[in-house]
Coordinates of C-alpha atoms in Angstrom, one line a residue:
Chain A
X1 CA 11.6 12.8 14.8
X2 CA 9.0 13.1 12.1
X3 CA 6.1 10.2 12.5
X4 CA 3.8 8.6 10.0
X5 CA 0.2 7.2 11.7
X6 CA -1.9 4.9 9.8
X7 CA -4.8 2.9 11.4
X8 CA -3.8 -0.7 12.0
X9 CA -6.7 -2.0 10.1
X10 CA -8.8 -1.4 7.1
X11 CA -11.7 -4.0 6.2
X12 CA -13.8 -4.1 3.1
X13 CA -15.4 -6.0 1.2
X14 CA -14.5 -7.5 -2.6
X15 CA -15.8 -5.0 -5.1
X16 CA -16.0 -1.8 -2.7
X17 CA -13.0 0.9 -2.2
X18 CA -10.8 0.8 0.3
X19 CA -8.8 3.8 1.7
X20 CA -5.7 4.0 3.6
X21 CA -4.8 7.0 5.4
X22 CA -1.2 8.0 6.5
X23 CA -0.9 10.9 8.7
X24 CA 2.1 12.9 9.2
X25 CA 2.9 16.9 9.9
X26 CA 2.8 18.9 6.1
X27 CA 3.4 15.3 4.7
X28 CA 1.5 17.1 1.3
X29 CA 5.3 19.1 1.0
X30 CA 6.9 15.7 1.0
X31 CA 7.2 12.7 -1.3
X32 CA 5.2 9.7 -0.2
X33 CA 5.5 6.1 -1.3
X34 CA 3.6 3.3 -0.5
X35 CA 4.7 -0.6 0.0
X36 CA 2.1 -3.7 -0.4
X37 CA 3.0 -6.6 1.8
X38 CA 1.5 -9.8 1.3
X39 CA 1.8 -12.5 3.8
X40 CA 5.4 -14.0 4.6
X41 CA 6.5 -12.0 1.5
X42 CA 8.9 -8.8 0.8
X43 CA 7.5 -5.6 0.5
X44 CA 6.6 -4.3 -3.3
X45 CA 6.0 -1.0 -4.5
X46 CA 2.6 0.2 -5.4
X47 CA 2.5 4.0 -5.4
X48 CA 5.8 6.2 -5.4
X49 CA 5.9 9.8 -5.6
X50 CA 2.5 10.3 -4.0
X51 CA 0.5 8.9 -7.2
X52 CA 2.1 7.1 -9.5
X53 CA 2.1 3.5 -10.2
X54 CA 5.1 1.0 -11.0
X55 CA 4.8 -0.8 -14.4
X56 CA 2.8 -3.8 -13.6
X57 CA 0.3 -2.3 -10.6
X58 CA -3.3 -2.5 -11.6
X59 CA -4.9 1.2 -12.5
X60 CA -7.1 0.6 -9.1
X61 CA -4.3 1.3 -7.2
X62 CA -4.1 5.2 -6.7
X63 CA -2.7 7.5 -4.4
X64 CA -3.1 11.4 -3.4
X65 CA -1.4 13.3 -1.0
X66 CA -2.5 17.1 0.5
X67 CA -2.2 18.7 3.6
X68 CA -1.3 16.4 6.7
X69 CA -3.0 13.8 5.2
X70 CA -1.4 10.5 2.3
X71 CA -3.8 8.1 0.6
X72 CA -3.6 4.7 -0.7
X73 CA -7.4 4.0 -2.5
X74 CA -7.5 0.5 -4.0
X75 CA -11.0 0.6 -6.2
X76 CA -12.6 -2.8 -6.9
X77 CA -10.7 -4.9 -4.0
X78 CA -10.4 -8.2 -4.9
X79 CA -9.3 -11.2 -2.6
X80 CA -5.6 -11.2 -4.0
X81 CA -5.3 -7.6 -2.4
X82 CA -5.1 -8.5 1.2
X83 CA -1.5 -7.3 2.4
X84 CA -0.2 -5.3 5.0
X85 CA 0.4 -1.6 3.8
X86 CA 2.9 0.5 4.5
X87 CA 3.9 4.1 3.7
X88 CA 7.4 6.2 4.0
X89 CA 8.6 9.2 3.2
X90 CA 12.2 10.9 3.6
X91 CA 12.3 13.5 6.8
X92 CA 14.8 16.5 5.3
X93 CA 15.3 18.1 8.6
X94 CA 16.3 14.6 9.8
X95 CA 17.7 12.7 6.8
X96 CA 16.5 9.9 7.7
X97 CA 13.3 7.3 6.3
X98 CA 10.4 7.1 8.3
X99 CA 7.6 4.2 7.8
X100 CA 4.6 4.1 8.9
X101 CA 3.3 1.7 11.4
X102 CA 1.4 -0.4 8.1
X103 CA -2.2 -1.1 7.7
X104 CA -3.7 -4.3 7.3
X105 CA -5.9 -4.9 4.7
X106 CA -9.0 -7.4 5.6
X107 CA -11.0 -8.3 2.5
X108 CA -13.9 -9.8 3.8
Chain B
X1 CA 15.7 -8.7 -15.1
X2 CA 16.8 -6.8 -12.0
X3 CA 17.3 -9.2 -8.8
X4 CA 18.7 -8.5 -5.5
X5 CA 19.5 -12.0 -3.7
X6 CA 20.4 -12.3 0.3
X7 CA 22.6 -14.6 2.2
X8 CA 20.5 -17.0 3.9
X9 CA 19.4 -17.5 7.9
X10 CA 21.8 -16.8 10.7
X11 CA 21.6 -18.0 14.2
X12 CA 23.6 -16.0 16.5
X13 CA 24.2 -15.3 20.3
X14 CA 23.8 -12.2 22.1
X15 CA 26.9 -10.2 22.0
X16 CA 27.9 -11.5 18.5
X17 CA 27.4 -9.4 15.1
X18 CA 26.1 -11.1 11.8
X19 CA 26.9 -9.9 8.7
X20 CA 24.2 -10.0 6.1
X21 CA 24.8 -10.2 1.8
X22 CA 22.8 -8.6 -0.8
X23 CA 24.0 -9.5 -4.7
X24 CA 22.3 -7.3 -7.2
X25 CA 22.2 -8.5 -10.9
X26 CA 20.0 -7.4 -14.0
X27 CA 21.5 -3.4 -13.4
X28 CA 24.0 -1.4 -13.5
X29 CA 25.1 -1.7 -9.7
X30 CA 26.6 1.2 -8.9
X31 CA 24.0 3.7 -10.5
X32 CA 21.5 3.0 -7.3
X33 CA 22.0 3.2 -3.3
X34 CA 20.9 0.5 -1.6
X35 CA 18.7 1.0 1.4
X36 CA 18.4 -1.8 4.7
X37 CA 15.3 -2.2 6.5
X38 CA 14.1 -4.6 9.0
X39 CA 11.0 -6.1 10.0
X40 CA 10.8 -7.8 13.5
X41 CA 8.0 -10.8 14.1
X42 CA 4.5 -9.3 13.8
X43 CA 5.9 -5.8 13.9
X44 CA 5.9 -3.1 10.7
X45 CA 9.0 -2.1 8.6
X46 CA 12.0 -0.5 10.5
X47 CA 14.6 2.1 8.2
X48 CA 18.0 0.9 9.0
X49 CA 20.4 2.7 7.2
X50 CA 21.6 3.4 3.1
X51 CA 24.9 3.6 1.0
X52 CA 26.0 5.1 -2.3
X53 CA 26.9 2.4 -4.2
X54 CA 28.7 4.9 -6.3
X55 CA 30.9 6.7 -4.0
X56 CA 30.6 4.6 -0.5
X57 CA 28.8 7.4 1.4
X58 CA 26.2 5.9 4.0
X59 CA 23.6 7.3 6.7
X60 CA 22.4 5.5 9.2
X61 CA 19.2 5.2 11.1
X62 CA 20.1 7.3 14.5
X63 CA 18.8 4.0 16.7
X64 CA 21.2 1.8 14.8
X65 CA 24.2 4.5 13.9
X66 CA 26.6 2.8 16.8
X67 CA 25.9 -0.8 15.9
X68 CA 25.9 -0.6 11.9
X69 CA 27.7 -0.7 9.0
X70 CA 26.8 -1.1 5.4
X71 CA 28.9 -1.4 2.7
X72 CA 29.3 -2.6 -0.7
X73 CA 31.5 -4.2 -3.0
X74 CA 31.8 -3.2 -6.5
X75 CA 33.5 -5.4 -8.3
X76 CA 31.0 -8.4 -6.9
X77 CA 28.0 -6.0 -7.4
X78 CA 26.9 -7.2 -3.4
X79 CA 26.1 -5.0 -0.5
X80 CA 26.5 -5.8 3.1
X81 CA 24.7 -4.8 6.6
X82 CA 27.2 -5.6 9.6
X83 CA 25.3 -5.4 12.7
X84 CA 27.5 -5.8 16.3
X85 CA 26.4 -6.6 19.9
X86 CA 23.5 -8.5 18.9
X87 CA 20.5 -8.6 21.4
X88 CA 17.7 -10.7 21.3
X89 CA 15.2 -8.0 20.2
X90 CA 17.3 -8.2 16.6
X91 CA 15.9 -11.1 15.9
X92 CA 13.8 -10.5 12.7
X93 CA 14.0 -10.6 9.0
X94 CA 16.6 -8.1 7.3
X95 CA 15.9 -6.9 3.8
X96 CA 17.6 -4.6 1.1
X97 CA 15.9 -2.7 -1.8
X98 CA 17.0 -0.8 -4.4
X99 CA 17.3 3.2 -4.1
X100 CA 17.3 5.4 -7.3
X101 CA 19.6 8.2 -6.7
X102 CA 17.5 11.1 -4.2
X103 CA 17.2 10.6 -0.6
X104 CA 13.1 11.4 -1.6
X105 CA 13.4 8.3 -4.0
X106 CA 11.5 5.1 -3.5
X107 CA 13.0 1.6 -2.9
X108 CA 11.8 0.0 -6.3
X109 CA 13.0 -3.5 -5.7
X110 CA 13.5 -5.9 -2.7
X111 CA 15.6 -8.5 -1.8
X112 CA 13.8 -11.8 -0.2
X113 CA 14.7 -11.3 2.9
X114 CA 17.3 -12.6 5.4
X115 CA 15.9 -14.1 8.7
X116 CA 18.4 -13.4 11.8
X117 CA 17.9 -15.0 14.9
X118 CA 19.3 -13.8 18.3
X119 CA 19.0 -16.5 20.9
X120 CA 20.9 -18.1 23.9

């Protein structure tokens, strides 16, 4: 079955960049979306389709996808971003959705 | 304003099923799937399984595909995730989200969650 790796834990602190990695086999050939979870809350979309952004999500969000390698890049991290982050895609060969195991977000 | 609103907490015992609600409003109901995911305590997000609102075709997660079964209701614009022979390790908090049609689509909108709770 197809897997998605991300590293458990991403720190930064407010007003740098932080980038979040998801790892998977040719993941650049699929479509990759990525979910923002804040504390005791449901998961929310921030990035679908590899880059684009949901009506609402700040223009810091971005994402890019190429080669075995997804990324989530939040630019001028403020407090309020602090979440667990999560990204999926849909395994053809499969048919069936895959997350990744979600990266925690530290602001510090 | 589109809204997808779960039953609320269960408590069951092993070997029981639960059957879990999810009312969409604020859309046209049958023009998007609607996908169920999990999420056991401290752990990450856990595919479960998605039907066609449209036409009632579903595919299941291959660890869940004996023990699932979602289906919706039309007319009442509400979704449901049957699961059977409940074990402890189902304990955790059931969600459903909104699929645009294509299996490569993103789930745009989440319910709030329903927690399940396994226990003796």
């Amino acid at each position: 079955s197809y897997v998605l790796t991300q590293p458990p834990s991403v720190s930064v602190a407010p007003g740098q960049m932080a980038s979040i990695t998801c790892g998977g086999n040719n993941i650049g050939d699929k479509s990759v979306h990525w979910y923002q979870q804040k504390s005791g809350q449901a998961p929310m979309l921030v990035i679908y389709y590899d880059k684009d952004r949901p009506s609402g999500i700040p223009e810091r969000f971005s994402g890019s996808n190429s080669g075995n390698t997804a990324i989530l890049t939040i630019t001028r991290v403020e407090t309020g971003d602090e979440a667990d982050f999560y990204c999926q895609v849909w395994d053809r060969s499969s048919d069936q959705v895959v997350f990744g195991g979600g990266t925690k977000l530290t602001v510090l | 304003q589109v809204h997808l609103m779960q039953s609320g907490t269960e408590v069951k015992k092993p070997g029981a099923s639960v059957k879990v609600s999810c009312k969409g409003s604020g859309y046209t109901f049958t023009s998007y799937g609607i996908t169920w995911v999990r999420q056991a305590p401290g752990q990450g997000l856990e595919w479960m399984g998605w039907i066609n609102t449209y036409n009632g075709k579903t595919n299941y997660a291959q660890k869940f595909q004996d023990r699932v079964t979602v289906t919706a209701d039309t007319s009442t614009s509400t979704a449901y995730m049957d699961l059977r022979s409940l074990r402890s390790d189902d304990t955790a908090v059931y969600y459903c989200a909104r699929r645009s049609p294509g299996p490569t689509s993103p789930r745009d909108v989440w319910g709030q969650g329903t927690t399940v709770i396994v226990s003796s």
